[in-house]
Coordinates of C-alpha atoms in Angstrom, one line a residue:
Chain A
M1147 CA -0.5 -0.1 0.2
N1148 CA 1.5 3.3 -1.0
D1149 CA 0.5 5.9 1.5
S1150 CA 1.8 9.0 -0.4
E1151 CA -1.2 8.0 -2.9
K1152 CA -3.7 8.0 -0.3
P1153 CA -5.1 10.9 1.4
A1154 CA -4.6 11.0 5.2
M1155 CA -7.6 9.1 7.3
L1156 CA -10.0 11.2 7.6
D1157 CA -10.0 12.5 11.6
L1158 CA -12.6 11.4 13.9
R1159 CA -11.8 13.4 16.8
R1160 CA -12.6 16.3 14.5
L1161 CA -15.8 14.9 13.5
L1162 CA -16.5 14.1 17.3
G1163 CA -15.6 17.5 18.0
I1164 CA -17.6 19.1 15.6
I1165 CA -21.0 17.4 16.8
F1166 CA -20.8 17.7 20.1
T1167 CA -19.7 21.3 20.7
F1168 CA -23.1 21.5 18.8
Y1169 CA -25.0 19.5 21.0
G1170 CA -23.5 21.6 23.8
L1171 CA -23.9 24.9 22.1
L1172 CA -27.6 23.7 21.7
L1173 CA -28.1 22.2 24.9
G1174 CA -26.6 24.9 27.0
I1175 CA -28.1 28.0 25.5
Y1176 CA -31.6 26.9 25.5
G1177 CA -31.2 25.7 29.5
L1178 CA -30.0 29.3 29.8
V1179 CA -33.2 30.5 27.6
T1180 CA -35.6 28.7 29.2
A1181 CA -34.9 27.5 32.3
H1182 CA -37.2 24.1 31.9
Q1183 CA -37.0 21.8 35.0
P1184 CA -39.2 19.1 35.1
R1185 CA -40.2 19.1 38.7
A1186 CA -38.1 16.1 39.8
I1187 CA -34.9 18.1 39.9
S1188 CA -34.1 21.4 41.3
F1189 CA -31.3 22.7 38.9
N1190 CA -31.1 23.5 35.5
L1191 CA -29.6 20.5 33.8
N1192 CA -30.5 21.5 30.2
L1193 CA -27.6 24.3 30.8
W1194 CA -25.2 22.0 32.8
W1195 CA -25.3 19.1 31.1
G1196 CA -24.8 21.2 27.9
I1197 CA -22.0 22.9 29.2
L1198 CA -20.3 20.1 30.0
M1199 CA -20.9 18.1 26.5
L1200 CA -19.2 21.9 25.0
I1201 CA -15.9 21.1 27.0
V1202 CA -16.6 18.0 26.0
G1203 CA -16.1 18.8 22.3
I1204 CA -14.0 21.4 22.3
L1205 CA -11.8 19.1 24.2
F1206 CA -11.8 16.8 20.7
L1207 CA -11.4 19.8 18.5
V1208 CA -8.1 20.8 20.2
F1209 CA -6.9 17.3 20.0
S1210 CA -8.0 17.3 16.1
I1211 CA -5.6 19.9 15.9
K1212 CA -2.4 17.9 15.6
P1213 CA -2.8 15.8 12.5
P1214 CA -3.4 12.3 13.0
R1215 CA -0.5 10.0 12.6
T1216 CA -1.0 7.5 9.9
W1217 CA 1.8 5.0 11.5
D1218 CA 3.0 4.8 14.9
P1219 CA 6.9 3.9 15.0
D1220 CA 6.6 1.8 18.1
D1221 CA 4.3 -0.2 15.9
D1222 CA 7.7 -1.8 14.4
E1223 CA 7.3 -5.3 15.0
H1224 CA 10.2 -7.1 17.2
I1225 CA 9.5 -11.0 17.3
Chain B
M1043 CA -50.8 7.9 18.7
Q1044 CA -49.1 9.3 22.0
G1045 CA -45.9 8.6 23.3
L1046 CA -44.7 7.9 27.4
F1047 CA -42.4 11.4 26.5
H1048 CA -43.3 15.1 25.0
V1049 CA -41.2 16.0 22.6
S1050 CA -40.8 19.2 20.8
A1051 CA -38.9 21.2 18.3
I1052 CA -35.5 21.1 19.8
D1053 CA -35.8 17.4 20.7
Y1054 CA -36.4 17.2 16.8
V1055 CA -33.2 19.2 16.2
I1056 CA -30.9 16.8 18.3
I1057 CA -32.5 14.3 16.8
L1058 CA -32.3 15.3 13.2
A1059 CA -28.2 16.7 13.9
Y1060 CA -27.5 13.2 14.4
F1061 CA -28.9 11.9 10.6
V1062 CA -27.6 14.8 8.7
F1063 CA -24.2 14.1 11.5
V1064 CA -24.0 10.3 10.1
L1065 CA -24.7 11.2 6.5
M1066 CA -22.4 13.4 6.4
V1067 CA -19.8 10.9 7.8
G1068 CA -20.7 8.3 5.0
W1069 CA -20.6 10.9 2.2
L1070 CA -17.1 12.1 3.7
L1071 CA -15.9 8.5 3.8
R1072 CA -16.3 7.7 0.4
K1073 CA -13.3 9.3 -1.0
Y1074 CA -11.2 6.9 1.7
T1075 CA -13.2 4.1 0.4
R1076 CA -11.6 3.2 -3.3
T1077 CA -10.5 -0.5 -2.6
G1078 CA -11.4 -3.3 -1.3
E1079 CA -9.2 -3.6 1.9
D1080 CA -10.9 -0.1 2.7
F1081 CA -14.4 -1.1 2.0
F1082 CA -14.0 -4.3 4.2
L1083 CA -11.2 -3.9 6.1
S1084 CA -10.9 0.1 7.2
G1085 CA -7.7 0.1 5.0
R1086 CA -6.1 -1.9 8.1
S1087 CA -5.2 2.0 9.4
L1088 CA -7.3 2.8 12.2
P1089 CA -5.9 3.6 15.8
A1090 CA -6.5 1.2 18.8
W1091 CA -8.3 4.0 20.9
I1092 CA -10.5 3.9 17.8
T1093 CA -10.7 0.1 17.1
G1094 CA -10.7 -0.3 21.3
I1095 CA -14.2 2.0 21.7
A1096 CA -15.7 0.3 18.8
F1097 CA -14.7 -3.7 20.2
M1098 CA -16.6 -2.7 23.1
S1099 CA -19.7 -0.2 21.5
A1100 CA -20.3 -2.8 18.6
N1101 CA -22.3 -4.9 21.2
L1102 CA -23.7 -2.2 22.8
G1103 CA -26.9 -2.1 20.5
S1104 CA -30.5 -2.6 20.6
Q1105 CA -30.7 -5.2 23.2
E1106 CA -27.9 -3.5 25.8
V1107 CA -28.7 -1.0 26.5
L1108 CA -32.9 -0.8 26.9
G1109 CA -32.7 -5.2 28.2
M1110 CA -29.9 -5.0 30.9
S1111 CA -31.0 -1.7 32.1
A1112 CA -34.4 -4.2 32.7
G1113 CA -31.8 -7.2 33.6
G1114 CA -31.2 -4.4 36.7
A1115 CA -34.1 -3.4 37.4
E1116 CA -35.8 -6.9 37.7
Y1117 CA -32.8 -9.1 39.2
G1118 CA -30.2 -6.5 40.6
M1119 CA -26.3 -6.2 40.0
I1120 CA -25.7 -9.9 39.3
E1121 CA -26.7 -9.1 36.2
T1122 CA -23.0 -7.5 35.5
H1123 CA -22.0 -11.2 35.6
F1124 CA -22.6 -10.2 31.3
Y1125 CA -20.4 -7.5 31.4
W1126 CA -18.1 -8.9 33.9
I1127 CA -16.4 -12.3 34.1
G1128 CA -18.7 -12.7 31.1
A1129 CA -16.3 -10.3 29.2
I1130 CA -13.4 -9.1 30.8
P1131 CA -11.5 -12.1 31.1
A1132 CA -12.3 -13.0 27.0
M1133 CA -11.1 -9.6 25.9
I1134 CA -8.1 -10.0 27.8
F1135 CA -7.2 -14.0 26.6
M1136 CA -8.3 -12.3 22.9
G1137 CA -5.4 -9.5 23.3
L1138 CA -2.8 -11.2 24.4
Y1139 CA -3.2 -15.0 22.9
M1140 CA -5.2 -14.8 19.9
M1141 CA -5.0 -12.0 18.2
P1142 CA -1.4 -12.7 17.1
F1143 CA -2.3 -15.6 14.9
Y1144 CA -5.7 -13.6 13.6
W1145 CA -3.1 -11.0 12.6
A1146 CA 0.3 -12.7 11.2
S1147 CA -2.6 -15.0 9.2
R1148 CA -3.9 -11.4 7.9
A1149 CA -7.0 -13.2 7.1
R1150 CA -10.0 -11.1 6.3
S1151 CA -12.4 -12.9 8.5
V1152 CA -13.4 -15.5 10.9
P1153 CA -14.4 -17.9 8.0
E1154 CA -11.5 -17.5 6.3
Y1155 CA -9.0 -17.9 9.7
L1156 CA -11.0 -21.1 9.6
K1157 CA -10.3 -21.9 5.8
L1158 CA -6.5 -21.4 6.4
R1159 CA -6.5 -22.9 9.9
F1160 CA -8.2 -26.3 8.7
N1161 CA -10.2 -26.6 5.3
E1162 CA -13.1 -25.4 2.8
A1163 CA -15.8 -27.2 4.6
T1164 CA -15.2 -25.5 7.8
R1165 CA -15.5 -22.1 6.7
G1166 CA -18.4 -22.9 4.6
V1167 CA -20.1 -23.9 7.8
N1168 CA -19.2 -21.0 9.8
A1169 CA -19.6 -18.3 6.2
F1170 CA -23.4 -19.8 6.2
S1171 CA -24.1 -19.9 9.6
F1172 CA -23.1 -16.7 10.8
A1173 CA -24.9 -15.0 7.5
V1174 CA -27.9 -16.3 8.6
M1175 CA -27.6 -15.5 11.8
T1176 CA -26.7 -11.9 11.7
V1177 CA -29.1 -11.2 9.6
L1178 CA -31.7 -12.4 12.0
V1179 CA -30.3 -10.5 14.4
S1180 CA -30.1 -7.2 12.7
G1181 CA -33.9 -8.2 12.1
I1182 CA -34.1 -8.2 15.7
G1183 CA -32.5 -4.6 16.4
L1184 CA -35.0 -3.3 13.7
Y1185 CA -37.4 -4.3 15.4
S1186 CA -37.0 -3.3 18.6
M1187 CA -35.9 0.3 18.0
G1188 CA -39.8 -0.1 16.3
I1189 CA -41.6 -1.0 19.0
V1190 CA -39.2 1.5 21.2
L1191 CA -39.9 4.5 19.1
Q1192 CA -43.5 3.6 18.9
A1193 CA -43.4 3.7 23.1
L1194 CA -41.8 6.5 23.8
L1195 CA -42.9 9.1 20.6
G1196 CA -45.6 7.5 18.9
W1197 CA -44.0 6.8 15.3
S1198 CA -45.3 4.8 13.4
L1199 CA -43.6 1.2 13.5
V1200 CA -43.2 0.5 10.1
V1201 CA -42.2 4.0 9.4
S1202 CA -39.5 4.5 12.0
I1203 CA -38.0 0.5 11.4
I1204 CA -37.9 2.0 7.1
V1205 CA -36.4 5.4 8.3
S1206 CA -33.6 4.3 10.0
A1207 CA -32.8 1.3 7.8
V1208 CA -32.3 3.5 4.8
V1209 CA -30.2 5.9 6.5
V1210 CA -27.6 3.5 8.0
L1211 CA -28.1 1.7 4.9
A1212 CA -26.6 5.0 3.0
Y1213 CA -23.9 5.4 5.3
V1214 CA -22.6 2.5 5.4
F1215 CA -23.3 1.8 1.5
L1216 CA -20.6 4.6 1.5
G1217 CA -18.4 4.5 4.2
G1218 CA -18.1 0.4 4.8
L1219 CA -16.5 -0.8 7.8
T1220 CA -15.1 2.6 8.4
S1221 CA -18.8 4.1 8.4
S1222 CA -19.5 1.3 10.6
I1223 CA -16.8 1.9 13.5
F1224 CA -17.0 5.9 13.5
T1225 CA -20.4 6.0 14.0
E1226 CA -20.2 3.2 16.7
V1227 CA -17.8 5.3 18.5
T1228 CA -19.8 8.5 18.2
Q1229 CA -22.5 6.6 20.0
F1230 CA -20.6 5.3 22.6
F1231 CA -19.8 8.9 23.5
L1232 CA -23.7 9.6 23.1
I1233 CA -25.0 6.8 25.4
C1234 CA -22.3 8.2 28.1
L1235 CA -24.0 11.3 27.8
G1236 CA -26.9 11.0 27.0
I1237 CA -27.6 7.9 30.1
L1238 CA -25.1 9.5 32.8
P1239 CA -27.0 12.2 34.1
L1240 CA -29.5 10.0 35.4
T1241 CA -27.1 7.4 37.1
I1242 CA -25.9 10.8 39.0
I1243 CA -28.9 12.2 39.6
G1244 CA -30.0 8.7 41.2
L1245 CA -26.5 8.1 43.4
V1246 CA -27.1 12.1 44.6
K1247 CA -30.8 11.6 45.2
F1248 CA -30.2 8.2 47.2
G1249 CA -26.8 9.5 49.0
G1250 CA -24.7 7.4 46.8
W1251 CA -24.0 3.5 46.2
H1252 CA -25.3 2.4 49.8
G1253 CA -27.9 4.8 49.6
L1254 CA -29.3 3.6 46.4
V1255 CA -28.7 -0.4 47.2
S1256 CA -30.7 0.8 50.8
H1257 CA -33.8 1.4 48.8
I1258 CA -34.4 -2.1 47.2
P1259 CA -34.0 -5.1 47.9
H1260 CA -30.9 -6.2 50.0
N1261 CA -29.5 -9.0 47.7
Y1262 CA -29.7 -6.8 44.4
G1263 CA -26.7 -4.6 45.5
H1264 CA -24.4 -8.0 45.2
V1265 CA -22.9 -9.7 41.7
W1266 CA -21.5 -13.2 43.6
A1267 CA -23.5 -13.6 47.0
D1268 CA -26.0 -15.5 45.5
L1269 CA -24.2 -17.6 44.1
G1270 CA -23.7 -20.7 46.2
T1271 CA -26.7 -22.3 45.1
A1272 CA -28.7 -22.2 42.3
H1273 CA -31.7 -20.0 44.3
N1274 CA -31.4 -16.7 42.4
A1275 CA -32.2 -14.4 39.3
L1276 CA -30.0 -16.5 36.7
G1277 CA -31.4 -19.6 38.5
T1278 CA -27.6 -21.3 38.8
N1279 CA -24.8 -21.3 40.4
W1280 CA -21.1 -20.2 40.5
F1281 CA -20.0 -23.2 38.2
A1282 CA -22.6 -22.4 35.7
V1283 CA -21.7 -18.6 35.4
V1284 CA -17.6 -18.9 35.8
F1285 CA -17.7 -21.6 33.2
G1286 CA -20.4 -21.6 31.4
L1287 CA -20.7 -18.0 30.9
G1288 CA -17.5 -16.7 31.9
F1289 CA -15.3 -19.4 30.2
V1290 CA -17.4 -20.7 27.0
M1291 CA -19.8 -18.1 26.2
G1292 CA -18.2 -14.8 27.3
F1293 CA -15.1 -16.1 25.5
A1294 CA -17.0 -17.8 22.2
Y1295 CA -18.7 -14.0 21.8
W1296 CA -15.2 -12.1 22.3
T1297 CA -12.8 -14.0 20.3
T1298 CA -14.9 -15.2 17.1
D1299 CA -17.9 -13.6 16.8
F1300 CA -17.2 -11.6 13.7
L1301 CA -18.8 -8.7 14.3
V1302 CA -17.0 -7.9 16.9
V1303 CA -13.2 -9.4 15.4
Q1304 CA -13.9 -7.3 12.8
R1305 CA -13.1 -4.1 14.6
T1306 CA -9.5 -5.8 15.5
F1307 CA -8.5 -6.6 11.5
A1308 CA -9.2 -2.7 11.3
A1309 CA -6.2 -1.7 13.3
R1310 CA -2.8 -0.4 11.8
S1311 CA -1.0 -2.9 13.2
M1312 CA -0.2 -6.2 15.0
R1313 CA 0.0 -4.1 18.2
A1314 CA -2.9 -2.0 18.0
A1315 CA -5.1 -4.8 17.4
Q1316 CA -3.7 -7.0 20.1
V1317 CA -4.6 -3.5 22.7
T1318 CA -7.4 -2.9 20.8
P1319 CA -9.7 -5.7 22.9
I1320 CA -7.7 -5.0 26.3
Y1321 CA -8.7 -0.9 25.0
A1322 CA -12.5 -2.5 24.9
S1323 CA -12.2 -4.4 29.0
F1324 CA -11.1 -0.8 30.1
I1325 CA -14.1 0.9 29.3
K1326 CA -16.1 -2.5 29.8
V1327 CA -16.0 -2.8 33.0
F1328 CA -17.4 0.5 33.6
V1329 CA -20.5 -0.2 31.2
P1330 CA -23.0 -1.1 34.2
L1331 CA -22.8 2.0 34.7
V1332 CA -24.9 3.4 32.2
D1333 CA -27.7 0.5 31.9
I1334 CA -27.5 -1.6 35.7
V1335 CA -27.1 0.8 37.6
V1336 CA -29.9 2.3 36.0
G1337 CA -31.9 0.1 36.5
L1338 CA -31.4 0.2 40.3
V1339 CA -31.5 3.4 40.4
A1340 CA -35.2 2.8 38.3
L1341 CA -36.9 0.1 40.6
A1342 CA -35.8 2.6 44.0
V1343 CA -37.6 5.5 42.4
F1344 CA -40.8 2.8 41.1
P1345 CA -40.5 0.6 43.4
H1346 CA -43.7 -1.3 41.8
I1347 CA -41.6 -1.6 38.1
G1348 CA -42.7 -4.6 36.5
H1349 CA -46.0 -4.6 38.3
D1350 CA -49.3 -2.3 38.1
G1351 CA -49.2 -2.7 34.1
T1352 CA -45.6 -1.1 33.9
S1353 CA -43.0 -3.4 32.2
Y1354 CA -39.0 -3.5 33.3
N1355 CA -38.2 -2.7 29.6
M1356 CA -39.4 0.6 30.5
A1357 CA -37.1 1.5 33.3
L1358 CA -34.8 4.1 31.5
P1359 CA -37.5 5.4 29.0
M1360 CA -39.7 5.9 33.0
L1361 CA -36.5 7.9 34.5
M1362 CA -35.5 10.2 31.5
A1363 CA -39.7 10.4 31.1
K1364 CA -39.2 11.9 35.0
Y1365 CA -35.7 13.4 35.1
Y1366 CA -35.6 15.2 31.7
S1367 CA -36.9 17.9 30.5
T1368 CA -37.2 18.8 26.7
G1369 CA -33.4 18.6 25.3
M1370 CA -32.3 16.0 27.4
I1371 CA -34.8 13.9 26.5
G1372 CA -33.9 14.8 22.5
L1373 CA -30.5 13.6 23.4
G1374 CA -31.4 10.5 25.0
I1375 CA -34.0 10.4 22.0
T1376 CA -30.7 10.1 20.2
A1377 CA -27.9 8.3 22.4
L1378 CA -31.1 5.3 22.2
L1379 CA -31.4 5.7 18.2
A1380 CA -27.6 6.1 18.0
S1381 CA -27.3 2.7 19.4
F1382 CA -30.0 1.0 17.6
M1383 CA -28.4 1.8 14.9
T1384 CA -25.3 1.4 14.5
G1385 CA -26.0 -1.9 16.2
M1386 CA -27.6 -2.8 12.2
A1387 CA -24.8 -0.8 10.7
G1388 CA -22.3 -3.6 12.6
N1389 CA -24.7 -6.4 11.9
I1390 CA -24.8 -5.4 8.1
T1391 CA -21.1 -4.6 7.7
A1392 CA -20.1 -8.2 9.5
F1393 CA -23.0 -10.2 7.2
T1394 CA -21.8 -8.2 4.0
T1395 CA -17.5 -9.2 4.6
V1396 CA -18.6 -12.9 5.0
W1397 CA -20.5 -13.0 2.4
T1398 CA -18.5 -10.9 -0.4
Y1399 CA -15.0 -13.0 1.3
D1400 CA -16.2 -16.3 2.4
I1401 CA -19.6 -17.1 0.2
Y1402 CA -19.3 -15.0 -3.4
Q1403 CA -15.8 -14.8 -3.7
A1404 CA -15.2 -18.7 -2.4
Y1405 CA -18.0 -20.2 -4.3
I1406 CA -19.6 -18.4 -7.1
N1407 CA -17.1 -15.9 -8.2
K1408 CA -13.5 -16.4 -7.5
K1409 CA -11.4 -14.2 -9.7
A1410 CA -13.5 -11.2 -10.1
S1411 CA -11.5 -7.3 -9.7
D1412 CA -11.3 -5.7 -6.6
R1413 CA -14.0 -3.2 -7.8
H1414 CA -16.4 -6.0 -9.0
Y1415 CA -16.2 -6.9 -5.1
V1416 CA -16.6 -3.9 -3.9
W1417 CA -19.8 -3.7 -5.9
M1418 CA -21.0 -6.9 -4.5
G1419 CA -20.3 -5.6 -1.0
R1420 CA -22.8 -2.9 -1.7
L1421 CA -25.2 -4.4 -3.5
A1422 CA -24.8 -7.5 -0.1
M1423 CA -25.7 -4.6 1.7
T1424 CA -28.8 -3.7 0.8
V1425 CA -30.0 -7.1 0.1
G1426 CA -28.9 -7.7 4.1
M1427 CA -30.8 -4.9 4.8
I1428 CA -34.2 -5.6 3.0
L1429 CA -34.0 -9.0 4.7
S1430 CA -33.6 -7.4 8.2
I1431 CA -36.4 -5.8 7.4
F1432 CA -38.6 -8.9 6.8
T1433 CA -36.9 -10.2 9.8
A1434 CA -38.1 -7.5 12.2
F1435 CA -41.7 -8.1 11.3
I1436 CA -40.9 -12.5 12.6
A1437 CA -39.1 -11.0 15.4
G1438 CA -41.8 -9.5 16.8
S1439 CA -43.6 -13.1 17.3
F1440 CA -41.1 -14.2 19.8
P1441 CA -42.0 -13.2 23.5
S1442 CA -38.5 -12.1 24.9
I1443 CA -35.9 -10.8 22.3
M1444 CA -32.8 -11.5 24.4
D1445 CA -33.5 -15.0 25.1
Y1446 CA -34.3 -15.6 21.1
M1447 CA -30.6 -14.1 20.5
Q1448 CA -29.2 -15.7 23.3
T1449 CA -30.2 -19.6 22.0
L1450 CA -29.5 -18.3 18.3
F1451 CA -25.9 -17.6 19.5
S1452 CA -25.4 -20.4 22.0
F1453 CA -26.2 -22.6 18.7
F1454 CA -23.9 -21.4 16.0
S1455 CA -20.9 -20.0 18.4
V1456 CA -19.7 -21.7 21.0
P1457 CA -19.0 -24.9 18.5
I1458 CA -17.0 -22.3 16.8
F1459 CA -15.3 -21.3 20.0
A1460 CA -14.3 -25.0 20.6
T1461 CA -12.7 -25.5 17.0
F1462 CA -10.8 -22.0 17.3
L1463 CA -9.4 -23.2 20.5
L1464 CA -7.8 -26.4 19.7
G1465 CA -6.8 -25.0 16.1
M1466 CA -5.1 -22.1 17.4
F1467 CA -3.3 -23.8 20.4
W1468 CA -3.0 -27.5 19.4
K1469 CA -1.2 -28.1 16.4
R1470 CA -1.9 -31.4 16.1
T1471 CA -5.4 -30.8 15.1
T1472 CA -6.4 -31.9 11.8
A1473 CA -8.7 -30.3 9.4
W1474 CA -11.9 -33.2 9.9
G1475 CA -11.0 -32.4 13.2
G1476 CA -12.1 -28.8 13.2
F1477 CA -14.8 -29.6 11.1
S1478 CA -16.2 -32.5 13.1
S1479 CA -16.0 -30.4 16.1
L1480 CA -17.8 -27.1 14.7
V1481 CA -20.5 -29.7 13.4
S1482 CA -20.9 -32.0 16.3
G1483 CA -21.3 -28.9 18.7
I1484 CA -23.7 -27.3 16.3
I1485 CA -25.8 -30.5 16.2
F1486 CA -25.4 -31.4 20.1
A1487 CA -26.7 -28.0 20.8
C1488 CA -29.7 -28.6 19.0
I1489 CA -29.7 -32.1 20.8
F1490 CA -29.4 -30.6 24.3
Y1491 CA -31.8 -27.7 23.5
W1492 CA -34.6 -30.0 22.4
A1493 CA -34.2 -33.5 22.9
L1494 CA -32.9 -33.9 26.4
P1495 CA -35.3 -33.7 29.4
F1496 CA -33.5 -31.8 31.6
H1497 CA -34.8 -28.9 33.5
F1498 CA -33.8 -25.7 34.4
A1499 CA -35.5 -22.6 36.3
T1500 CA -34.6 -20.2 33.7
P1501 CA -33.4 -19.6 30.4
N1502 CA -30.4 -17.9 31.2
A1503 CA -29.4 -21.1 33.0
K1504 CA -30.6 -23.5 30.2
T1505 CA -28.2 -21.3 28.4
F1506 CA -25.3 -21.1 29.9
W1507 CA -25.3 -25.2 30.2
Q1508 CA -25.9 -25.9 27.1
S1509 CA -23.3 -24.0 26.2
F1510 CA -20.7 -25.8 28.4
W1511 CA -21.7 -29.1 27.5
V1512 CA -21.4 -28.1 24.0
W1513 CA -18.2 -26.9 24.1
V1514 CA -17.0 -29.9 26.2
V1515 CA -18.7 -32.4 22.9
A1516 CA -17.1 -30.3 20.6
T1517 CA -13.6 -30.1 21.9
A1518 CA -13.7 -33.9 22.8
I1519 CA -15.0 -35.1 19.0
G1520 CA -12.3 -32.8 17.9
I1521 CA -9.9 -34.0 19.7
L1522 CA -10.9 -37.9 18.9
V1523 CA -11.0 -36.9 15.0
S1524 CA -8.0 -35.4 14.8
L1525 CA -6.3 -38.1 16.4
F1526 CA -6.9 -40.1 13.6
T1527 CA -6.6 -38.4 10.5
K1528 CA -3.6 -36.6 8.8
P1529 CA -2.5 -33.4 10.3
K1530 CA -1.1 -30.3 8.8
T1531 CA 2.1 -29.7 8.1
D1532 CA 4.6 -27.1 10.3
E1533 CA 5.0 -25.3 7.1
E1534 CA 1.1 -24.8 6.2
L1535 CA 0.4 -24.0 9.7
K1536 CA 3.7 -21.0 9.9
G1537 CA 2.2 -18.0 11.7
I1538 CA -1.5 -19.6 12.8
V1539 CA -0.6 -21.6 15.1
Y1540 CA 0.2 -21.5 18.8
G1541 CA 4.0 -23.6 18.7
V1542 CA 4.3 -22.5 15.0
Q1543 CA 4.3 -18.8 15.3
K1544 CA 6.2 -17.1 18.7
Y1545 CA 4.8 -14.3 20.1
P1546 CA 5.7 -11.0 19.3
S1547 CA 7.5 -9.3 21.7
Y1548 CA 7.0 -5.7 23.2
K1549 CA 10.0 -5.2 25.6
H1550 CA 11.6 -2.3 24.1
L1551 CA 8.5 -0.1 24.3
R1552 CA 6.9 2.0 28.0
W1553 CA 4.7 -0.3 29.7
Y1554 CA 1.8 1.8 28.8
K1555 CA 2.1 0.5 24.9
R1556 CA 2.9 -3.2 25.8
P1557 CA -0.3 -5.6 25.7
G1558 CA 0.8 -7.8 28.6
Y1559 CA 1.1 -4.7 31.1
L1560 CA -2.5 -2.7 30.1
A1561 CA -4.0 -7.1 29.9
C1562 CA -2.6 -7.0 33.7
I1563 CA -4.1 -4.1 35.2
S1564 CA -7.8 -4.6 33.2
L1565 CA -7.9 -7.9 35.3
A1566 CA -6.4 -6.1 38.9
L1567 CA -9.8 -3.9 38.2
F1568 CA -12.0 -6.6 37.1
V1569 CA -10.9 -8.8 40.4
A1570 CA -11.0 -5.7 42.2
L1571 CA -14.1 -4.3 41.2
D1572 CA -15.8 -8.7 42.1
I1573 CA -14.2 -8.0 45.2
I1574 CA -15.9 -4.7 46.4
F1575 CA -19.5 -5.6 44.9
W1576 CA -19.2 -9.1 45.6

């Protein structure tokens, strides 16, 4: 297999970053604007969980800045 | 028809975003998917963290999350055996001792390994049984998704089955195995983020683990305490759990079921392939937090669950309806939907690979171009999906989907495990020894299930014991036939059998890169958790 002819594999970390940043923003802002709460709990779950998802999403985006290695030098086989 | 949840616009935006996301992933992956190796094996290029999560997550599909939270509410922590003894030792064994042979053989599928190790007939039996079983399982996934969406959202059964089947088909059609693996990893994070709030709310509300346990029957907080005798929810004692579930069923599933094994083949090196199941084991021990413990919380919150017209299967949805507001509901539904869809995607891609390489290439068209096999793979996906939709409606006539799956699984999977263990670790095993152990195992499973007059307290107990005895019979017959037939030469077995091939050494690497060290840590964690929650 010739690596130079193939594009490097799509970075899953970036994809995860995009979806969770989107969900985090959506849920967080929605929680902030509406402050809907189910009767059973006393805090704004949408807001706090939205913030947590936003952090997860941003972390994935940060990790994806460095392009993925297509080959790990440690994986050379020593038999 | 009105469902359990009140779904509003924001929830639909979240659900729709997931559909758009998976289709986008498929669309982006299409240009990385040119050759057969790309389509069926992700180009053998993925890093271990991706294949590791996918290895575990491929199994976290439809039956798991709802079924195991129901199991938690109905039986308590004893259900954890399916995750701990039933998975962790198998995953570690797979990574340390089996993966080197799988990987070195360069087989593209489990049936293909059987062809390399034994003969064409052994491959044929495994390929056909796997293809049939996978389509059935995929259909069950579709059906259970349909009824859940109907109950929760009031969506039409037929429409939700067709729509999700089409979406899944679209993205695996474009990206092949990589699509399937990427959405499995996404699904894993979605499940955690969509369900963990319930676990946290439950533990906080009842004052931690001990508080929670004090709100449910006293033995529900224990894993091993009731296994001295068969008077427990599983209906069997520790021996059947350790040897039937743990040794035979767990090993059979995690080391030979091509649905999960295919993830390791996508790893980019031998080391990555070896650590794939070991990484998975680290996640697997904590999966009870998003289903079994949720079931315990449901039991504490709704003490009459399972009675008064409520179903244990509703444990998780009832908690969501109580604690989630608009927005979180959308996320929770998306997590469930994602787990249904990835389960289907995994089955369809595994089915496609076996169909294309082990049935079509092996028996129908031996010498076609690579491009032709990719085309055939895409055709098989489409046909497989249509068959699944039909199966979905067959699945509806069985009372318990979980039992049905286990029944099927023990008929086909356990004999293969017996064959594998003999073939990989005893080089004297002959081609016909392997074949006879596989076939006799399947036949004995049928005899045990239908013809032997034993009575078992629960379907689980029957499955555990059946698995154990099927393994004993298949192994005995395999050894017997091997002793009377001609063994293969070392030359033929080079690279694929213990005793001919040496294990790779990783002594030059730092400890956290070495499969052996990681396996020891995982094993220690597994033992510690079993002791803490004995």
